[in-house]
Short mmCIF file of C-alpha atoms in Angstrom, two decimals:
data_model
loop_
_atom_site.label_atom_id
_atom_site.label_comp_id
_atom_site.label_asym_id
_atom_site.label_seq_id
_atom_site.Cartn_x
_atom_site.Cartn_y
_atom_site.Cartn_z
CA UNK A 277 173.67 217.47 99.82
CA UNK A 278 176.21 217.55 102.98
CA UNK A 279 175.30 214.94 105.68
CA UNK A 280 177.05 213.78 108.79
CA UNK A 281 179.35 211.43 108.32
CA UNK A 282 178.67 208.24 110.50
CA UNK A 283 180.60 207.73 113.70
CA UNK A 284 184.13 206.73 113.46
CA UNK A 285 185.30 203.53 115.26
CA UNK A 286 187.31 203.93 118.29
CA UNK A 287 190.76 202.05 118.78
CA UNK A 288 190.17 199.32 116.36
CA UNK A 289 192.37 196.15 115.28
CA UNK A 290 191.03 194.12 112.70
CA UNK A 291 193.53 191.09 110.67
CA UNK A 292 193.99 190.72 107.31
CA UNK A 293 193.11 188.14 104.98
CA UNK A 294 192.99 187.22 101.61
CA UNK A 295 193.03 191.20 101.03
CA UNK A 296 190.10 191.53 103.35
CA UNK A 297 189.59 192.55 106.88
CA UNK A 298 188.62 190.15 109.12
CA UNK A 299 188.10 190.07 113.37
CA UNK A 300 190.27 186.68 113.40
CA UNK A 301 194.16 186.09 114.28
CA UNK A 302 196.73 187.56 111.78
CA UNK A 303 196.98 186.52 108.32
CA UNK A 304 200.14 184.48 107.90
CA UNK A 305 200.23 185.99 104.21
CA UNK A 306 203.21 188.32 103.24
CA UNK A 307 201.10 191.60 101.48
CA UNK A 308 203.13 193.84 99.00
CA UNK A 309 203.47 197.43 100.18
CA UNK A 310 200.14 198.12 97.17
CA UNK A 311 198.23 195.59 98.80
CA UNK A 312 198.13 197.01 102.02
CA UNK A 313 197.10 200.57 100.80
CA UNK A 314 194.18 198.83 98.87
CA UNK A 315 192.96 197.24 102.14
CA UNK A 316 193.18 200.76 104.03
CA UNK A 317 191.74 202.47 101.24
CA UNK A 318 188.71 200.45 101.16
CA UNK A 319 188.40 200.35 104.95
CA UNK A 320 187.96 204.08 104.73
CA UNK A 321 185.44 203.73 101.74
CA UNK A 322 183.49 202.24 104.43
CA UNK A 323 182.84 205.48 105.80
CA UNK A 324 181.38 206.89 102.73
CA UNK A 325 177.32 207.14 102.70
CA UNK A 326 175.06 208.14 99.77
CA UNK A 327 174.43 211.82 99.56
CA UNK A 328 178.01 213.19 100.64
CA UNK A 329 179.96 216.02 99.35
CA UNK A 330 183.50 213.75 99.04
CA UNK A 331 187.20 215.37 98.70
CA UNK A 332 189.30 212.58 96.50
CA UNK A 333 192.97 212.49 96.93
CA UNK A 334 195.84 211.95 94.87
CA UNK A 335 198.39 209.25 95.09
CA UNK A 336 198.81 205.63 94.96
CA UNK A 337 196.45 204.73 98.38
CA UNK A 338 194.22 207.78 97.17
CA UNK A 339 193.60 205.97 94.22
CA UNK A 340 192.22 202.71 95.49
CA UNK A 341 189.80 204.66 97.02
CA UNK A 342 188.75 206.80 93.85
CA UNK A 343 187.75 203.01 92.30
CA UNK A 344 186.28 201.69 95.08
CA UNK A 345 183.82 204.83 95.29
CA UNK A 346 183.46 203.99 91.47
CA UNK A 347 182.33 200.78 92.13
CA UNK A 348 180.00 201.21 94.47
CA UNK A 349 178.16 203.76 92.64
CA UNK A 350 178.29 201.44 90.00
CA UNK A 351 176.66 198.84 91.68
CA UNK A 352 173.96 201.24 93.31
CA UNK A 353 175.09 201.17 96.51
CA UNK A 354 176.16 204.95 96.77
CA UNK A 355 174.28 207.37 95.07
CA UNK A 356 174.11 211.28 94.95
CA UNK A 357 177.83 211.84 95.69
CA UNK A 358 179.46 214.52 94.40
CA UNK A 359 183.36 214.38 94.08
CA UNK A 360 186.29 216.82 94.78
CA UNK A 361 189.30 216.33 92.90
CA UNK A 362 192.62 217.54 94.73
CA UNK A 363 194.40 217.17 91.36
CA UNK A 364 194.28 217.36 88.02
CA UNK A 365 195.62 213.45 87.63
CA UNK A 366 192.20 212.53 90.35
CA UNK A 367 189.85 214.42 88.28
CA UNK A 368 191.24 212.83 85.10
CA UNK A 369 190.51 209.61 86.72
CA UNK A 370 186.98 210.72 88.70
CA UNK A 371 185.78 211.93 84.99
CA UNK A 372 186.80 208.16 83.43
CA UNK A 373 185.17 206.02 85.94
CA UNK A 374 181.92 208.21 86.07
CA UNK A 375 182.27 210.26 89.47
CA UNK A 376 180.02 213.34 89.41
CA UNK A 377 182.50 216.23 90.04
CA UNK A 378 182.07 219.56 91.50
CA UNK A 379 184.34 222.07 93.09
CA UNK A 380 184.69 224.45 96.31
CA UNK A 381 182.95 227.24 94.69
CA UNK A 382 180.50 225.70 94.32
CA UNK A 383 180.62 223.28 97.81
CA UNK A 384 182.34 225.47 100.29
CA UNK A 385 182.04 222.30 102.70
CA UNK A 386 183.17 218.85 102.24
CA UNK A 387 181.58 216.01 103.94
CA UNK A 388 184.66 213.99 104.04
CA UNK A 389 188.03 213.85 102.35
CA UNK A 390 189.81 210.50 101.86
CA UNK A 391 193.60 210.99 101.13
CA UNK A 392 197.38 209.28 101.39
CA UNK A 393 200.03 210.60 102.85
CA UNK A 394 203.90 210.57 102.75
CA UNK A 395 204.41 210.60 106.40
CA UNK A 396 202.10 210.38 109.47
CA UNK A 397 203.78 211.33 113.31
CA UNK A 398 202.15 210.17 116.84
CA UNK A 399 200.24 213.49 116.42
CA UNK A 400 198.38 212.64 113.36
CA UNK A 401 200.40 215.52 112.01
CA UNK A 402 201.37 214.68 108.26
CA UNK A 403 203.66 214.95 105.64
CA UNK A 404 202.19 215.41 102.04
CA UNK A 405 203.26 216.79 99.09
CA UNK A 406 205.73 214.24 97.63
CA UNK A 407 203.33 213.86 94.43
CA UNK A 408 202.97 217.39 93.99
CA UNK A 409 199.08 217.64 94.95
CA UNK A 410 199.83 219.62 98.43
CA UNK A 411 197.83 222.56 97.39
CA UNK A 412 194.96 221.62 96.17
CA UNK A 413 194.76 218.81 98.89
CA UNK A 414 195.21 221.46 101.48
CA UNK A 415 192.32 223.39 100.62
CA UNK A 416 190.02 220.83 99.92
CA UNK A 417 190.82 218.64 103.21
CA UNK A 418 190.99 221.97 105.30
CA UNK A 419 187.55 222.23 104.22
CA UNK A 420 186.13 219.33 105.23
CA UNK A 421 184.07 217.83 108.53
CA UNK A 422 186.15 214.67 108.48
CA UNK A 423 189.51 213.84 107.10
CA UNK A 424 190.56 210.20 106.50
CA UNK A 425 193.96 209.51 106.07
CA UNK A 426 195.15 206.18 104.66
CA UNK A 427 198.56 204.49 104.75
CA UNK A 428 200.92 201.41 105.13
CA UNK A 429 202.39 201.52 107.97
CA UNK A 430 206.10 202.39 106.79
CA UNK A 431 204.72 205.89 106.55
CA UNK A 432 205.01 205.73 110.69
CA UNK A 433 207.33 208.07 112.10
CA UNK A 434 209.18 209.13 114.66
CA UNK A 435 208.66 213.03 113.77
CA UNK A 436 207.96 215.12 110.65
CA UNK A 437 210.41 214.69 107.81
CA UNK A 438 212.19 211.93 109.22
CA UNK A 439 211.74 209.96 106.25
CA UNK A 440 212.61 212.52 103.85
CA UNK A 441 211.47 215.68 101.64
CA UNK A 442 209.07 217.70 103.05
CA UNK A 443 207.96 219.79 100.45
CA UNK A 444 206.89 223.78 99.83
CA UNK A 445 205.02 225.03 96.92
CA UNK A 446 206.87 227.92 95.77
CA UNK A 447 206.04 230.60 92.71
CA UNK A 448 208.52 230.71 90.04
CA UNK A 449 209.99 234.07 89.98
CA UNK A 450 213.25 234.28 92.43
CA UNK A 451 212.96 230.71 93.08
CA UNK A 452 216.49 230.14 94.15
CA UNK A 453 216.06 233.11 96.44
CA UNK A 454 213.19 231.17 98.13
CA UNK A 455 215.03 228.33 98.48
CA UNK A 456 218.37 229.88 99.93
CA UNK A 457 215.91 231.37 102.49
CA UNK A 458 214.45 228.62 103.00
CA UNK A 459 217.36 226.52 103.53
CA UNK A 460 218.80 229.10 106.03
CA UNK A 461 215.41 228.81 108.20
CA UNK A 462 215.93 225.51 109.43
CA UNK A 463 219.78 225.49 109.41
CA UNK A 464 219.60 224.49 112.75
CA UNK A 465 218.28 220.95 111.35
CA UNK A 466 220.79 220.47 108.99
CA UNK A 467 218.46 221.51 106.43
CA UNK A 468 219.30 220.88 102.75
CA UNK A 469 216.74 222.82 100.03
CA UNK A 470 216.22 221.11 96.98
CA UNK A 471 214.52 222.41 93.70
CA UNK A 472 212.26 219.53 92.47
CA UNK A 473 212.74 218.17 89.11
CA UNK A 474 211.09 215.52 86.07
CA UNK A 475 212.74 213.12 83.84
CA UNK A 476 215.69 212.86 85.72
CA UNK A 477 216.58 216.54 86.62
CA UNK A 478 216.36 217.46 82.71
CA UNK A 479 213.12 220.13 83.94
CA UNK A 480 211.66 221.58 86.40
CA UNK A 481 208.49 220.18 88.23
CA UNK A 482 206.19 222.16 87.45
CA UNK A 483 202.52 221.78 89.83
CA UNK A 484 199.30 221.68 89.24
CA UNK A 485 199.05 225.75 89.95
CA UNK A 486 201.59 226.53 87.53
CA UNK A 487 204.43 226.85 90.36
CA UNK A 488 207.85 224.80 91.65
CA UNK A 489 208.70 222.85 95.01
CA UNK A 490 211.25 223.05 96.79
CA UNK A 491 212.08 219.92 98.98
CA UNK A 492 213.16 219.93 102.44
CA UNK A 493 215.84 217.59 103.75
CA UNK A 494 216.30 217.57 107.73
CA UNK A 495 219.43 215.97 109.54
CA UNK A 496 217.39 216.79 112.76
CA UNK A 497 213.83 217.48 114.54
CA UNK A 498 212.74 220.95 113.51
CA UNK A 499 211.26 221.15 116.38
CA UNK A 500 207.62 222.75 117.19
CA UNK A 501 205.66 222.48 113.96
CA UNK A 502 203.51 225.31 114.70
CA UNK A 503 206.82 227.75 114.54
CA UNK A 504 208.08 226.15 111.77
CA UNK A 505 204.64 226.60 109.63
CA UNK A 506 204.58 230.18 110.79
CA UNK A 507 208.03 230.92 109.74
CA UNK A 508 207.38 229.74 106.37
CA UNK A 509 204.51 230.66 105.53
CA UNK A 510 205.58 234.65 106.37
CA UNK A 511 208.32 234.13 103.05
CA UNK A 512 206.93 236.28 100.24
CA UNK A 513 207.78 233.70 97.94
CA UNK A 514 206.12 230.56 99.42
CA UNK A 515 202.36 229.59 98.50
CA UNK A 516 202.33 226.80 101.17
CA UNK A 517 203.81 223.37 102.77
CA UNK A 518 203.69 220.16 102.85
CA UNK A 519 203.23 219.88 106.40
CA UNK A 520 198.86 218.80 107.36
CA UNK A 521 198.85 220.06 111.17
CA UNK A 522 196.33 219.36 113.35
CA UNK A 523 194.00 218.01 110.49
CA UNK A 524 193.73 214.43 109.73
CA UNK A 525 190.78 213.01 112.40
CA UNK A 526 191.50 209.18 111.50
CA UNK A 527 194.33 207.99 110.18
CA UNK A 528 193.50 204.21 108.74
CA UNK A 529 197.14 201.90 108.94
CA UNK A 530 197.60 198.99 107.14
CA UNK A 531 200.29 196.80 108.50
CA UNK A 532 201.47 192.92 108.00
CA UNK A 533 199.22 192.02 111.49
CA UNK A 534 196.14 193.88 110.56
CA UNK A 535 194.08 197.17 110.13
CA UNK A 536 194.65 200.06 113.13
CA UNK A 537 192.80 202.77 113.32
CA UNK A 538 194.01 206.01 115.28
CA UNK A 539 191.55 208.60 115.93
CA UNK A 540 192.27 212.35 116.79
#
């Protein structure tokens, strides 16, 4: 059953304690970077009620979440929720803690989607893809009412792909030519296309869908995102990007000093 999901807090500030938020001054405790995600990932839990259609991301925040759902259908309070996997790693862990799965076929709209992601601008535009997942989590999250996004906040930047690759989802056949192409696109940025590889560049990554990525490196801004999604996506070769425009409607930071939470 698809149900609203409740209203989303507005500028918000909350500290962090003991791995817990709380509306007191900041924590003097130093967090690892995996502590933080857990806190964001159960502050967006929060926003989970009984009943929903959920999208589950993939990743190391993502995956907090997952067990957090998990445990509070465990303990009874969430019931009726029906799970969609963006990989095949999330439903592998969905199936072991007990989530009732589904798919888009057969729930063409998704309550809300809780996800990571590799880079987040002043926008709320992202940067995902680093694990592999971008596909799948495209669909899913581009089919949803509301799209929590959940990071630390050294996934804060100044613009998209400042921080690194930003990757495209490419089908094998002619991959280099993809990539050359690719590559020349966004010259003007200093671009650098890399094929991604496993265990150490001995194969090729291989996704999900059967196909490769190819990761972009920029020296500079590319610029207007909109153009630059066009322009790739018209390449006969490329299934899609890493780049989420325009999609995320809260974005959940964990930082030293505290929970913010940004709102489209």
């Amino acid at each position: 059953m698809a149900i609203p999901c409740p209203p989303f807090i507005g500028s918000e500030k909350l500290s962090v304690e003991s791995g817990a938020m709380s509306p007191s001054s900041p924590s003097p405790l130093i967090l690892t970077q995996d502590e933080l995600k857990k806190i964001a990932a159960y502050k967006a839990v929060d926003f989970v009620q009984s009943g929903m259609v959920l999208g589950l991301g993939t990743g190391s925040t993502a995956k907090h979440a997952v067990d957090r759902i998990a445990d509070l259908l465990h303990q009874g309070k969430l019931k009726d929720i029906v799970g969609i996997p963006t990989s095949k790693k999330t439903h592998q862990q969905a199936v072991s803690l007990g989530i009732p799965l589904s798919d888009l076929d057969s729930h063409p709209v998704v309550d809300l989607a809780i996800d990571g992601a590799d880079e987040v601008d002043s926008n709320l535009n992202l940067v995902k893809g680093r694990g592999g997942s971008l596909l799948r989590e495209k669909m899913i999250e581009s089919a949803c009412k509301k799209f929590i996004v959940i990071v630390d906040e050294s996934k804060l930047v100044a613009h998209v792909g400042a921080s690194g690759a930003m990757p495209v989802e490419v089908v094998p056949f002619c991959w280099k030519f993809t990539q050359d192409t690719l590559q020349n696109l966004f010259d003007y940025a200093g671009c650098v296309a890399k094929l991604r590889t496993d265990n150490g560049g001995e194969k090729i990554f291989v996704t999900d869908n059967g196909n490769y990525i190819v990761d972009l490196f920029f020296e500079k801004d590319i610029g207007d995102l909109n153009v630059a999604s066009g322009a790739i996506l018209r390449l006969a070769g490329v299934v899609e990007h890493g780049m989420f425009l325009d999609m995320a409607t809260t974005v959940i930071v964990a930082g030293e000093l505290g929970i913010t939470i940004k709102n489209k």
